[in-house]
GROMACS .gro file of C-alpha atoms in nm:
model
  514
    1MET     CA    1  -1.362   2.123   0.696
    2GLN     CA    2  -1.662   2.049   0.469
    3VAL     CA    3  -1.612   1.778   0.162
    4ASP     CA    4  -1.920   1.780  -0.042
    5ASN     CA    5  -1.977   1.575  -0.366
    6LEU     CA    6  -1.617   1.567  -0.438
    7SER     CA    7  -1.533   1.354  -0.766
    8LEU     CA    8  -1.175   1.293  -0.877
    9THR     CA    9  -1.168   1.164  -1.262
   10MET     CA   10  -0.836   1.100  -1.435
   11HIS     CA   11  -0.789   1.299  -1.747
   12GLN     CA   12  -0.824   0.942  -1.928
   13GLY     CA   13  -1.159   0.881  -1.802
   14ARG     CA   14  -1.082   0.664  -1.489
   15ASN     CA   15  -1.300   0.771  -1.200
   16LEU     CA   16  -1.087   0.792  -0.856
   17VAL     CA   17  -1.334   0.915  -0.624
   18LYS     CA   18  -1.726   0.985  -0.682
   19ASN     CA   19  -1.957   1.210  -0.491
   20LEU     CA   20  -1.743   1.188  -0.149
   21SER     CA   21  -1.882   1.408   0.123
   22PHE     CA   22  -1.770   1.419   0.476
   23HIS     CA   23  -1.719   1.675   0.756
   24LEU     CA   24  -1.399   1.685   0.917
   25ASN     CA   25  -1.446   1.732   1.315
   26LYS     CA   26  -1.206   1.922   1.556
   27GLY     CA   27  -0.955   1.608   1.709
   28ASP     CA   28  -1.062   1.375   1.426
   29ARG     CA   29  -0.791   1.122   1.322
   30LEU     CA   30  -0.925   1.023   0.974
   31ALA     CA   31  -0.723   0.743   0.816
   32ILE     CA   32  -0.765   0.707   0.457
   33ILE     CA   33  -0.702   0.335   0.340
   34GLY     CA   34  -0.743   0.139   0.008
   35ASP     CA   35  -0.564  -0.055  -0.236
   36GLU     CA   36  -0.283   0.094  -0.431
   37GLY     CA   37  -0.365   0.323  -0.705
   38ASN     CA   38  -0.710   0.393  -0.568
   39GLY     CA   39  -0.653   0.762  -0.527
   40LYS     CA   40  -0.552   0.817  -0.158
   41SER     CA   41  -0.241   1.046  -0.255
   42THR     CA   42  -0.478   1.235  -0.499
   43LEU     CA   43  -0.758   1.307  -0.241
   44ILE     CA   44  -0.520   1.438   0.008
   45LYS     CA   45  -0.335   1.675  -0.254
   46ALA     CA   46  -0.709   1.776  -0.380
   47ILE     CA   47  -0.767   1.890  -0.017
   48TYR     CA   48  -0.464   2.056   0.033
   49GLU     CA   49  -0.399   2.235  -0.284
   50PRO     CA   50  -0.624   2.141  -0.628
   51SER     CA   51  -0.346   2.261  -0.845
   52LEU     CA   52  -0.119   2.003  -0.739
   53ILE     CA   53  -0.341   1.732  -0.949
   54GLU     CA   54  -0.489   1.952  -1.243
   55ASP     CA   55  -0.236   1.830  -1.469
   56TYR     CA   56  -0.359   1.469  -1.458
   57CYS     CA   57  -0.688   1.481  -1.254
   58LEU     CA   58  -1.027   1.670  -1.288
   59LEU     CA   59  -1.180   1.792  -0.956
   60GLU     CA   60  -1.528   1.826  -0.925
   61GLY     CA   61  -1.747   1.929  -0.623
   62ASN     CA   62  -1.680   2.166  -0.320
   63ILE     CA   63  -1.420   2.158  -0.033
   64ASN     CA   64  -1.459   2.421   0.215
   65ARG     CA   65  -1.159   2.485   0.438
   66PHE     CA   66  -1.309   2.728   0.631
   67ASN     CA   67  -0.999   2.943   0.668
   68GLN     CA   68  -0.845   2.678   0.861
   69ARG     CA   69  -0.436   2.663   0.813
   70ILE     CA   70  -0.366   2.331   0.677
   71GLY     CA   71   0.006   2.195   0.673
   72TYR     CA   72   0.078   1.902   0.434
   73LEU     CA   73   0.357   1.616   0.429
   74PRO     CA   74   0.368   1.469   0.087
   75GLN     CA   75   0.477   1.098   0.015
   76PHE     CA   76   0.742   1.213  -0.200
   77LEU     CA   77   0.928   1.536  -0.189
   78ASP     CA   78   0.906   1.780  -0.487
   79GLU     CA   79   1.245   1.745  -0.724
   80LYS     CA   80   1.286   2.129  -0.653
   81TYR     CA   81   1.330   2.067  -0.271
   82LEU     CA   82   1.545   1.801  -0.293
   83LYS     CA   83   1.826   2.054  -0.445
   84MET     CA   84   1.796   2.255  -0.165
   85THR     CA   85   2.043   2.279   0.144
   86VAL     CA   86   1.850   2.148   0.482
   87TYR     CA   87   1.859   2.534   0.581
   88ASP     CA   88   1.746   2.667   0.279
   89PHE     CA   89   1.434   2.403   0.309
   90LEU     CA   90   1.330   2.500   0.661
   91THR     CA   91   1.399   2.865   0.627
   92GLY     CA   92   1.232   2.906   0.264
   93THR     CA   93   0.911   3.050   0.394
   94ILE     CA   94   1.029   3.285   0.669
   95GLN     CA   95   0.977   3.637   0.560
   96LYS     CA   96   0.949   3.821   0.867
   97ARG     CA   97   1.234   3.877   1.136
   98GLN     CA   98   1.009   3.748   1.416
   99GLU     CA   99   0.968   3.437   1.240
  100TYR     CA  100   1.332   3.330   1.265
  101GLU     CA  101   1.259   3.261   1.637
  102LYS     CA  102   1.100   2.931   1.499
  103LEU     CA  103   1.419   2.805   1.429
  104GLY     CA  104   1.479   2.724   1.773
  105ASP     CA  105   1.171   2.518   1.770
  106VAL     CA  106   1.288   2.363   1.460
  107PHE     CA  107   1.641   2.261   1.622
  108GLU     CA  108   1.427   2.127   1.907
  109GLN     CA  109   1.213   1.911   1.695
  110LEU     CA  110   1.504   1.788   1.546
  111SER     CA  111   1.673   1.674   1.839
  112ILE     CA  112   1.338   1.521   1.953
  113LEU     CA  113   1.312   1.343   1.623
  114ASN     CA  114   1.672   1.179   1.634
  115LEU     CA  115   1.815   1.385   1.403
  116ASP     CA  116   2.116   1.598   1.453
  117PRO     CA  117   2.069   1.981   1.401
  118LYS     CA  118   2.416   1.999   1.278
  119ILE     CA  119   2.300   1.891   0.906
  120ILE     CA  120   2.151   2.277   0.923
  121ASP     CA  121   2.500   2.413   0.945
  122ASN     CA  122   2.723   2.224   0.697
  123ASN     CA  123   2.508   2.291   0.372
  124GLN     CA  124   2.380   1.913   0.335
  125LYS     CA  125   2.126   1.917   0.042
  126MET     CA  126   1.803   1.697   0.103
  127GLU     CA  127   1.867   1.484  -0.156
  128THR     CA  128   2.158   1.339   0.026
  129LEU     CA  129   1.964   1.241   0.314
  130SER     CA  130   1.830   0.912   0.402
  131GLY     CA  131   1.449   0.829   0.342
  132GLY     CA  132   1.366   0.851   0.697
  133GLU     CA  133   1.594   1.178   0.768
  134LYS     CA  134   1.411   1.372   0.472
  135ILE     CA  135   1.082   1.258   0.640
  136LYS     CA  136   1.213   1.394   0.983
  137VAL     CA  137   1.326   1.721   0.847
  138GLN     CA  138   0.973   1.786   0.663
  139LEU     CA  139   0.803   1.674   1.008
  140ALA     CA  140   1.038   1.898   1.219
  141LYS     CA  141   0.929   2.190   0.985
  142LEU     CA  142   0.548   2.105   1.030
  143LEU     CA  143   0.527   2.039   1.390
  144VAL     CA  144   0.646   2.386   1.468
  145GLU     CA  145   0.376   2.568   1.277
  146GLU     CA  146   0.025   2.602   1.472
  147TYR     CA  147  -0.193   2.431   1.204
  148ASP     CA  148  -0.548   2.339   1.226
  149ILE     CA  149  -0.554   2.054   1.009
  150LEU     CA  150  -0.267   1.827   0.922
  151LEU     CA  151  -0.247   1.623   0.597
  152LEU     CA  152   0.001   1.350   0.630
  153ASP     CA  153   0.067   1.112   0.340
  154GLU     CA  154   0.257   0.801   0.455
  155PRO     CA  155   0.452   0.999   0.747
  156SER     CA  156   0.560   0.651   0.900
  157ASN     CA  157   0.768   0.559   0.590
  158ASP     CA  158   1.141   0.486   0.634
  159ILE     CA  159   1.163   0.665   1.026
  160ASP     CA  160   1.308   0.452   1.276
  161LEU     CA  161   1.097   0.274   1.562
  162GLU     CA  162   1.203   0.522   1.823
  163THR     CA  163   1.060   0.834   1.583
  164LEU     CA  164   0.744   0.618   1.488
  165ILE     CA  165   0.639   0.608   1.859
  166TYR     CA  166   0.716   0.972   1.891
  167LEU     CA  167   0.503   1.005   1.562
  168GLU     CA  168   0.240   0.781   1.715
  169ASN     CA  169   0.201   0.996   2.034
  170PHE     CA  170   0.185   1.319   1.858
  171ILE     CA  171  -0.089   1.197   1.622
  172ILE     CA  172  -0.293   1.087   1.940
  173ASN     CA  173  -0.258   1.411   2.129
  174ALA     CA  174  -0.204   1.691   1.883
  175PRO     CA  175  -0.440   1.977   1.911
  176CYS     CA  176  -0.505   1.984   1.561
  177SER     CA  177  -0.749   1.762   1.338
  178ILE     CA  178  -0.539   1.488   1.133
  179ILE     CA  179  -0.609   1.312   0.797
  180PHE     CA  180  -0.346   1.068   0.731
  181ILE     CA  181  -0.249   0.781   0.499
  182SER     CA  182  -0.043   0.485   0.648
  183HIS     CA  183   0.032   0.140   0.562
  184ASP     CA  184   0.166   0.042   0.910
  185GLU     CA  185  -0.086  -0.142   1.091
  186THR     CA  186   0.013  -0.095   1.447
  187LEU     CA  187   0.008   0.263   1.396
  188LEU     CA  188  -0.359   0.284   1.243
  189LYS     CA  189  -0.476   0.080   1.532
  190LYS     CA  190  -0.335   0.314   1.778
  191CYS     CA  191  -0.394   0.653   1.629
  192ALA     CA  192  -0.737   0.625   1.366
  193THR     CA  193  -1.068   0.735   1.512
  194ARG     CA  194  -1.209   0.725   1.174
  195ILE     CA  195  -1.151   0.529   0.835
  196LEU     CA  196  -1.234   0.640   0.494
  197HIS     CA  197  -1.172   0.338   0.271
  198LEU     CA  198  -1.155   0.424  -0.098
  199ARG     CA  199  -1.247   0.115  -0.315
  200MET     CA  200  -1.240   0.023  -0.689
  201LEU     CA  201  -1.514  -0.247  -0.769
  202LYS     CA  202  -1.598  -0.444  -1.073
  203LYS     CA  203  -1.258  -0.511  -1.192
  204LYS     CA  204  -1.134  -0.151  -1.089
  205SER     CA  205  -1.406  -0.004  -1.305
  206GLU     CA  206  -1.608   0.149  -1.051
  207SER     CA  207  -1.510   0.384  -0.771
  208ASN     CA  208  -1.674   0.324  -0.401
  209TYR     CA  209  -1.594   0.468  -0.059
  210ARG     CA  210  -1.682   0.346   0.288
  211LEU     CA  211  -1.674   0.637   0.579
  212GLU     CA  212  -1.708   0.488   0.939
  213ASN     CA  213  -1.676   0.632   1.281
  214MET     CA  214  -1.452   0.392   1.428
  215GLY     CA  215  -1.103   0.261   1.473
  216TYR     CA  216  -0.900   0.050   1.243
  217GLU     CA  217  -0.895  -0.269   1.438
  218GLU     CA  218  -1.289  -0.249   1.474
  219TYR     CA  219  -1.331  -0.147   1.097
  220VAL     CA  220  -1.106  -0.431   0.971
  221LEU     CA  221  -1.334  -0.673   1.207
  222ASN     CA  222  -1.678  -0.525   1.061
  223PHE     CA  223  -1.532  -0.517   0.677
  224GLU     CA  224  -1.444  -0.909   0.726
  225LYS     CA  225  -1.777  -0.990   0.846
  226GLN     CA  226  -1.978  -0.825   0.618
  227TYR     CA  227  -1.771  -0.977   0.328
  228VAL     CA  228  -1.809  -1.318   0.465
  229ASN     CA  229  -2.215  -1.239   0.515
  230GLN     CA  230  -2.231  -1.076   0.155
  231LEU     CA  231  -2.059  -1.377   0.012
  232ASN     CA  232  -2.265  -1.640   0.181
  233LYS     CA  233  -2.579  -1.422   0.068
  234ALA     CA  234  -2.438  -1.421  -0.277
  235ILE     CA  235  -2.397  -1.807  -0.285
  236TYR     CA  236  -2.723  -1.915  -0.152
  237GLU     CA  237  -2.908  -1.673  -0.371
  238ARG     CA  238  -2.714  -1.858  -0.698
  239LYS     CA  239  -2.810  -2.180  -0.532
  240VAL     CA  240  -3.146  -2.093  -0.489
  241LYS     CA  241  -3.211  -1.966  -0.849
  242LYS     CA  242  -3.020  -2.253  -0.998
  243GLU     CA  243  -3.256  -2.512  -0.824
  244LYS     CA  244  -3.568  -2.293  -0.953
  245GLU     CA  245  -3.424  -2.296  -1.324
  246GLU     CA  246  -3.399  -2.679  -1.297
  247VAL     CA  247  -3.750  -2.718  -1.168
  248LEU     CA  248  -3.870  -2.491  -1.447
  249ARG     CA  249  -3.668  -2.636  -1.712
  250LYS     CA  250  -3.818  -2.990  -1.613
  251LEU     CA  251  -4.160  -2.824  -1.613
  252HIS     CA  252  -4.104  -2.651  -1.953
  253SER     CA  253  -3.985  -2.973  -2.117
  254LYS     CA  254  -4.268  -3.197  -1.979
  255VAL     CA  255  -4.566  -2.924  -2.083
  256GLU     CA  256  -4.366  -2.868  -2.425
  257HIS     CA  257  -4.399  -3.266  -2.468
  258GLN     CA  258  -4.785  -3.276  -2.383
  259LEU     CA  259  -4.817  -2.989  -2.621
  260ASN     CA  260  -4.685  -3.186  -2.893
  261GLN     CA  261  -4.912  -3.477  -2.813
  262ALA     CA  262  -5.242  -3.275  -2.788
  263VAL     CA  263  -5.285  -3.165  -3.158
  264ARG     CA  264  -5.608  -3.342  -3.168
  265ASN     CA  265  -5.737  -3.229  -2.849
  266PRO     CA  266  -5.803  -2.839  -2.863
  267THR     CA  267  -5.930  -2.793  -2.520
  268GLN     CA  268  -5.640  -2.973  -2.343
  269GLY     CA  269  -5.406  -2.779  -2.606
  270ARG     CA  270  -5.534  -2.436  -2.489
  271LEU     CA  271  -5.499  -2.533  -2.125
  272LEU     CA  272  -5.150  -2.651  -2.180
  273ALA     CA  273  -5.049  -2.315  -2.376
  274LYS     CA  274  -5.189  -2.103  -2.089
  275LYS     CA  275  -4.955  -2.322  -1.850
  276MET     CA  276  -4.652  -2.288  -2.093
  277LYS     CA  277  -4.739  -1.922  -2.073
  278VAL     CA  278  -4.703  -1.890  -1.699
  279ILE     CA  279  -4.410  -2.106  -1.714
  280THR     CA  280  -4.228  -1.898  -1.971
  281GLY     CA  281  -4.316  -1.587  -1.742
  282GLN     CA  282  -4.172  -1.721  -1.451
  283GLU     CA  283  -3.841  -1.840  -1.655
  284LYS     CA  284  -3.812  -1.466  -1.779
  285LYS     CA  285  -3.868  -1.341  -1.432
  286LEU     CA  286  -3.596  -1.562  -1.282
  287GLU     CA  287  -3.354  -1.456  -1.558
  288LYS     CA  288  -3.414  -1.078  -1.439
  289GLN     CA  289  -3.365  -1.143  -1.097
  290GLU     CA  290  -3.094  -0.920  -0.930
  291LEU     CA  291  -2.862  -1.116  -0.733
  292THR     CA  292  -2.649  -0.956  -0.460
  293GLU     CA  293  -2.303  -0.923  -0.607
  294ILE     CA  294  -2.011  -1.167  -0.512
  295PRO     CA  295  -1.769  -0.931  -0.315
  296LEU     CA  296  -1.395  -0.913  -0.410
  297LEU     CA  297  -1.124  -0.818  -0.170
  298GLU     CA  298  -0.947  -0.572  -0.391
  299GLU     CA  299  -0.639  -0.570  -0.176
  300ALA     CA  300  -0.618  -0.969  -0.184
  301ILE     CA  301  -0.255  -1.099  -0.293
  302ASN     CA  302  -0.322  -1.390  -0.489
  303VAL     CA  303   0.033  -1.497  -0.548
  304SER     CA  304   0.293  -1.749  -0.415
  305PHE     CA  305   0.691  -1.822  -0.460
  306SER     CA  306   0.777  -2.066  -0.725
  307ASN     CA  307   0.750  -2.451  -0.655
  308GLY     CA  308   1.102  -2.452  -0.786
  309ASN     CA  309   1.251  -2.233  -0.515
  310ILE     CA  310   1.423  -2.459  -0.230
  311GLY     CA  311   1.652  -2.227  -0.084
  312VAL     CA  312   2.006  -2.289   0.013
  313HIS     CA  313   2.151  -2.624   0.192
  314SER     CA  314   2.138  -2.574   0.601
  315SER     CA  315   2.507  -2.587   0.636
  316PHE     CA  316   2.549  -2.334   0.360
  317ARG     CA  317   2.733  -2.012   0.471
  318VAL     CA  318   2.558  -1.754   0.274
  319LEU     CA  319   2.732  -1.458   0.477
  320GLU     CA  320   3.007  -1.370   0.686
  321LEU     CA  321   3.139  -1.034   0.783
  322ASN     CA  322   3.391  -1.013   1.071
  323ASP     CA  323   3.462  -0.665   1.237
  324TYR     CA  324   3.354  -0.489   0.930
  325THR     CA  325   3.377  -0.122   0.926
  326LEU     CA  326   3.075   0.041   0.736
  327LYS     CA  327   3.169   0.356   0.513
  328ILE     CA  328   3.032   0.620   0.282
  329ASP     CA  329   3.347   0.788   0.089
  330ASN     CA  330   3.536   0.859   0.422
  331LYS     CA  331   3.289   0.888   0.659
  332ILE     CA  332   3.281   0.595   0.893
  333LEU     CA  333   2.911   0.509   0.992
  334ALA     CA  334   2.948   0.182   1.158
  335SER     CA  335   3.237  -0.042   1.279
  336ASN     CA  336   3.285  -0.358   1.442
  337ILE     CA  337   3.003  -0.512   1.227
  338ASN     CA  338   3.008  -0.906   1.275
  339LEU     CA  339   2.727  -1.100   1.106
  340THR     CA  340   2.708  -1.471   0.994
  341ILE     CA  341   2.420  -1.603   0.823
  342ILE     CA  342   2.410  -1.997   0.762
  343GLY     CA  343   2.138  -2.151   0.601
  344ASN     CA  344   1.777  -2.024   0.505
  345GLN     CA  345   1.769  -1.756   0.779
  346LYS     CA  346   1.532  -1.480   0.799
  347VAL     CA  347   1.742  -1.176   0.912
  348GLY     CA  348   1.606  -0.832   0.999
  349PHE     CA  349   1.777  -0.503   1.042
  350ILE     CA  350   1.632  -0.189   1.225
  351GLY     CA  351   1.828   0.115   1.324
  352LYS     CA  352   1.830   0.478   1.373
  353ASN     CA  353   1.798   0.693   1.042
  354GLY     CA  354   2.110   0.779   0.881
  355VAL     CA  355   2.308   0.494   1.055
  356GLY     CA  356   2.386   0.313   0.739
  357LYS     CA  357   2.124   0.033   0.693
  358THR     CA  358   2.048   0.073   0.335
  359THR     CA  359   2.425   0.089   0.283
  360LEU     CA  360   2.497  -0.221   0.466
  361LEU     CA  361   2.212  -0.404   0.266
  362ARG     CA  362   2.385  -0.291  -0.031
  363VAL     CA  363   2.745  -0.430   0.111
  364ILE     CA  364   2.559  -0.761   0.157
  365LYS     CA  365   2.432  -0.758  -0.188
  366ASP     CA  366   2.798  -0.722  -0.309
  367GLU     CA  367   2.921  -1.017  -0.117
  368ILE     CA  368   2.626  -1.253  -0.168
  369SER     CA  369   2.649  -1.193  -0.543
  370SER     CA  370   3.014  -1.312  -0.568
  371LYS     CA  371   2.884  -1.645  -0.482
  372ASP     CA  372   2.695  -1.904  -0.685
  373LEU     CA  373   2.343  -1.786  -0.536
  374LYS     CA  374   2.060  -1.638  -0.754
  375VAL     CA  375   1.976  -1.273  -0.534
  376GLY     CA  376   1.663  -1.072  -0.541
  377TYR     CA  377   1.668  -0.735  -0.464
  378LEU     CA  378   1.361  -0.480  -0.362
  379PRO     CA  379   1.537  -0.141  -0.297
  380GLN     CA  380   1.393   0.159  -0.070
  381ASN     CA  381   1.425   0.378  -0.376
  382TYR     CA  382   1.215   0.145  -0.644
  383LEU     CA  383   1.345   0.347  -0.937
  384GLU     CA  384   1.724   0.198  -0.846
  385GLU     CA  385   1.571  -0.112  -1.024
  386LEU     CA  386   1.277   0.003  -1.226
  387ASP     CA  387   1.286   0.203  -1.589
  388PRO     CA  388   1.014   0.465  -1.576
  389SER     CA  389   1.021   0.482  -1.969
  390LEU     CA  390   0.898   0.118  -1.994
  391THR     CA  391   0.573  -0.010  -1.935
  392CYS     CA  392   0.527  -0.280  -1.659
  393VAL     CA  393   0.512  -0.551  -1.879
  394GLU     CA  394   0.814  -0.449  -2.100
  395TYR     CA  395   1.016  -0.414  -1.784
  396LEU     CA  396   0.936  -0.767  -1.648
  397GLN     CA  397   0.986  -0.913  -2.012
  398SER     CA  398   1.321  -0.761  -1.980
  399ASN     CA  399   1.441  -0.920  -1.670
  400THR     CA  400   1.245  -1.260  -1.715
  401GLY     CA  401   1.232  -1.332  -2.063
  402TYR     CA  402   1.035  -1.225  -2.410
  403ASP     CA  403   0.886  -1.597  -2.484
  404LYS     CA  404   0.491  -1.621  -2.491
  405GLU     CA  405   0.449  -1.869  -2.186
  406ASN     CA  406   0.659  -1.614  -1.980
  407LEU     CA  407   0.436  -1.334  -2.080
  408THR     CA  408   0.124  -1.550  -1.975
  409ARG     CA  409   0.298  -1.554  -1.657
  410ILE     CA  410   0.383  -1.197  -1.625
  411MET     CA  411   0.007  -1.098  -1.709
  412ASN     CA  412  -0.107  -1.372  -1.454
  413TYR     CA  413   0.103  -1.267  -1.143
  414LEU     CA  414  -0.001  -0.888  -1.230
  415GLY     CA  415  -0.344  -0.962  -1.264
  416ALA     CA  416  -0.326  -1.146  -0.952
  417LEU     CA  417  -0.194  -0.817  -0.781
  418ASN     CA  418  -0.511  -0.624  -0.895
  419PHE     CA  419  -0.331  -0.438  -1.196
  420LYS     CA  420  -0.571  -0.357  -1.488
  421SER     CA  421  -0.497  -0.458  -1.847
  422GLU     CA  422  -0.431  -0.074  -1.915
  423GLU     CA  423  -0.198  -0.054  -1.598
  424MET     CA  424   0.010  -0.330  -1.720
  425LEU     CA  425   0.069  -0.174  -2.042
  426SER     CA  426   0.111   0.187  -1.895
  427LYS     CA  427   0.454   0.357  -1.841
  428ILE     CA  428   0.600   0.273  -1.514
  429THR     CA  429   0.624   0.655  -1.415
  430TYR     CA  430   0.255   0.679  -1.396
  431LEU     CA  431   0.232   0.419  -1.152
  432SER     CA  432   0.166   0.491  -0.742
  433GLY     CA  433   0.431   0.403  -0.460
  434GLY     CA  434   0.248   0.100  -0.382
  435GLN     CA  435   0.196   0.001  -0.752
  436LYS     CA  436   0.592   0.054  -0.796
  437CYS     CA  437   0.664  -0.187  -0.498
  438LYS     CA  438   0.414  -0.466  -0.617
  439LEU     CA  439   0.578  -0.436  -0.959
  440CYS     CA  440   0.933  -0.522  -0.794
  441LEU     CA  441   0.762  -0.807  -0.606
  442VAL     CA  442   0.619  -0.946  -0.923
  443ARG     CA  443   1.003  -0.925  -1.048
  444ILE     CA  444   1.107  -1.117  -0.757
  445LEU     CA  445   0.836  -1.385  -0.779
  446LEU     CA  446   0.923  -1.459  -1.130
  447GLU     CA  447   1.294  -1.488  -1.067
  448ASN     CA  448   1.317  -1.799  -0.856
  449ASN     CA  449   1.571  -1.684  -0.625
  450ASP     CA  450   1.794  -1.822  -0.349
  451VAL     CA  451   1.828  -1.497  -0.165
  452LEU     CA  452   1.587  -1.185  -0.114
  453LEU     CA  453   1.728  -0.862  -0.008
  454LEU     CA  454   1.450  -0.628   0.074
  455ASP     CA  455   1.458  -0.282   0.196
  456GLU     CA  456   1.142  -0.152   0.370
  457PRO     CA  457   0.937  -0.422   0.154
  458THR     CA  458   0.581  -0.332   0.356
  459ARG     CA  459   0.597   0.042   0.276
  460ASN     CA  460   0.352   0.206   0.036
  461LEU     CA  461   0.144  -0.100   0.047
  462SER     CA  462  -0.244  -0.129   0.164
  463PRO     CA  463  -0.262  -0.221   0.548
  464LEU     CA  464  -0.546  -0.477   0.439
  465SER     CA  465  -0.291  -0.636   0.179
  466LEU     CA  466  -0.022  -0.658   0.474
  467PRO     CA  467  -0.128  -1.001   0.639
  468GLN     CA  468  -0.116  -1.193   0.312
  469ILE     CA  469   0.236  -0.990   0.263
  470ARG     CA  470   0.372  -1.122   0.588
  471ASN     CA  471   0.248  -1.481   0.486
  472LEU     CA  472   0.384  -1.459   0.162
  473PHE     CA  473   0.750  -1.409   0.277
  474ALA     CA  474   0.735  -1.623   0.564
  475SER     CA  475   0.661  -1.905   0.316
  476PHE     CA  476   0.971  -1.816   0.126
  477ASN     CA  477   1.222  -2.104   0.152
  478GLY     CA  478   1.525  -1.909   0.097
  479VAL     CA  479   1.714  -1.650   0.264
  480ILE     CA  480   1.533  -1.324   0.357
  481ILE     CA  481   1.745  -1.017   0.479
  482ALA     CA  482   1.551  -0.704   0.543
  483ILE     CA  483   1.526  -0.377   0.673
  484SER     CA  484   1.205  -0.286   0.825
  485HIS     CA  485   1.040  -0.067   1.081
  486ASP     CA  486   0.709  -0.264   1.064
  487ARG     CA  487   0.668  -0.437   1.367
  488MET     CA  488   0.423  -0.707   1.253
  489PHE     CA  489   0.649  -0.784   0.977
  490LEU     CA  490   0.960  -0.805   1.202
  491LYS     CA  491   0.798  -1.025   1.435
  492GLU     CA  492   0.570  -1.241   1.219
  493VAL     CA  493   0.886  -1.320   0.927
  494MET     CA  494   1.190  -1.277   1.079
  495ASP     CA  495   1.398  -1.532   1.259
  496ILE     CA  496   1.642  -1.268   1.407
  497ILE     CA  497   1.656  -0.926   1.440
  498TYR     CA  498   1.979  -0.706   1.466
  499GLU     CA  499   1.978  -0.330   1.549
  500LEU     CA  500   2.262  -0.147   1.384
  501LYS     CA  501   2.442   0.088   1.588
  502SER     CA  502   2.776   0.276   1.542
  503ASP     CA  503   2.988   0.028   1.718
  504GLY     CA  504   2.814  -0.284   1.542
  505LEU     CA  505   2.513  -0.503   1.548
  506ILE     CA  506   2.276  -0.596   1.871
  507GLU     CA  507   2.034  -0.867   1.867
  508VAL     CA  508   1.697  -0.759   1.952
  509ASN     CA  509   1.426  -0.935   2.144
  510LYS     CA  510   1.094  -0.956   1.922
  511GLU     CA  511   0.916  -0.855   2.234
  512SER     CA  512   1.091  -0.530   2.293
  513LEU     CA  513   0.932  -0.408   1.968
  514ASN     CA  514   0.613  -0.346   2.138
   0.00000   0.00000   0.00000
């Protein structure tokens, strides 16, 4: 596939991609990275089918697909597919009798992906599946086709660790070329052979990209090294310029004084005037000197939890579940759940998709909310907490207060997370998945909570931001109870990790996550 001079411009004028050109080679594993809202998903949609973006984005340039068969896994499943049964979703494109043979391959893929093929037979709707189950059904449908190119938008979102390892092996060994977006640093380190970094510079006013033929780990090291070198060069140039300006200022002042004293000596006055002209020319030249731009890390997370957060007493019993049975309606998901949390522990949950992790987190939320504790909640589905009809500022004000001082805090926090002023005042419905996650994070930061309940907190965020996200949560003084399949997040933030199974919770050794 060949992309030539591709530009993507939002209808309101913001440029996402400018003059992007690259050739996708056979066997490439091209990872697209970048800050939230920089156009990663829009670029993948444009490559797959330009009509998917035409209602909000203008495409210029050329994409030559050379009649390659292209498969696409979207970040969010379209509403029309959510209303389908799993069977109809999997068979919707089958038109010829011989294609029904592929259903056997689909069943096999569902089993490989740890998903019970029975979901096809019971008229279960796609919308009733867990987040990870939805991803698995879509993957199963994609993997039985012999595509030349696969476009995967956050394929690791919400899937369990066992399936994540299978996905990594598939991406590494698949015969097709793959372009993918992922927030999972471990997956990126293992799978990416090329990096396309979409960037927004100069306070998000200028789009830019870097395309490198190297793995993710090497790219990050090179990127950080170039950042430090450019920063040091920019600082040095400004220091030298300031020193020259000071020398010229003193000379200017001295000659100006001498000129005032030479009014009765025309010869000396002419010589001094020539000298002043030279000095003035040097000053103008120095003023016009172009300096190396001070680099900004757009993925930087420059926020912290409130100093007022002191957590709970070390002996306080935050939660106690004894032989608890986890249900949805009359369906038992897990039984014999025993869990005690005392003091400011950080507890992580893993488990297979559909086992009931999110349901358990909601049970814990109800249990803890009955105590005298302030609880912050980051759901897997951001729209559980967000009102898409509100702007970012309106939403945060509705949760934290309307006074002028709080408005300033809101704007400062959003700015620290790289929201432009127009994004702060835009409707939530227009935000990317990562920006919605950051908005929920700002609410949590402003609330001064004792307990944080987090359902996949690192999903949809830029991988370059994740080290700072981990440091942020590790520094939280209170209780954290989190569901995550982000191995680095679990290892660096959690004190203890449990796997939820149908017969209860089992403690997991961190080293086994490797």
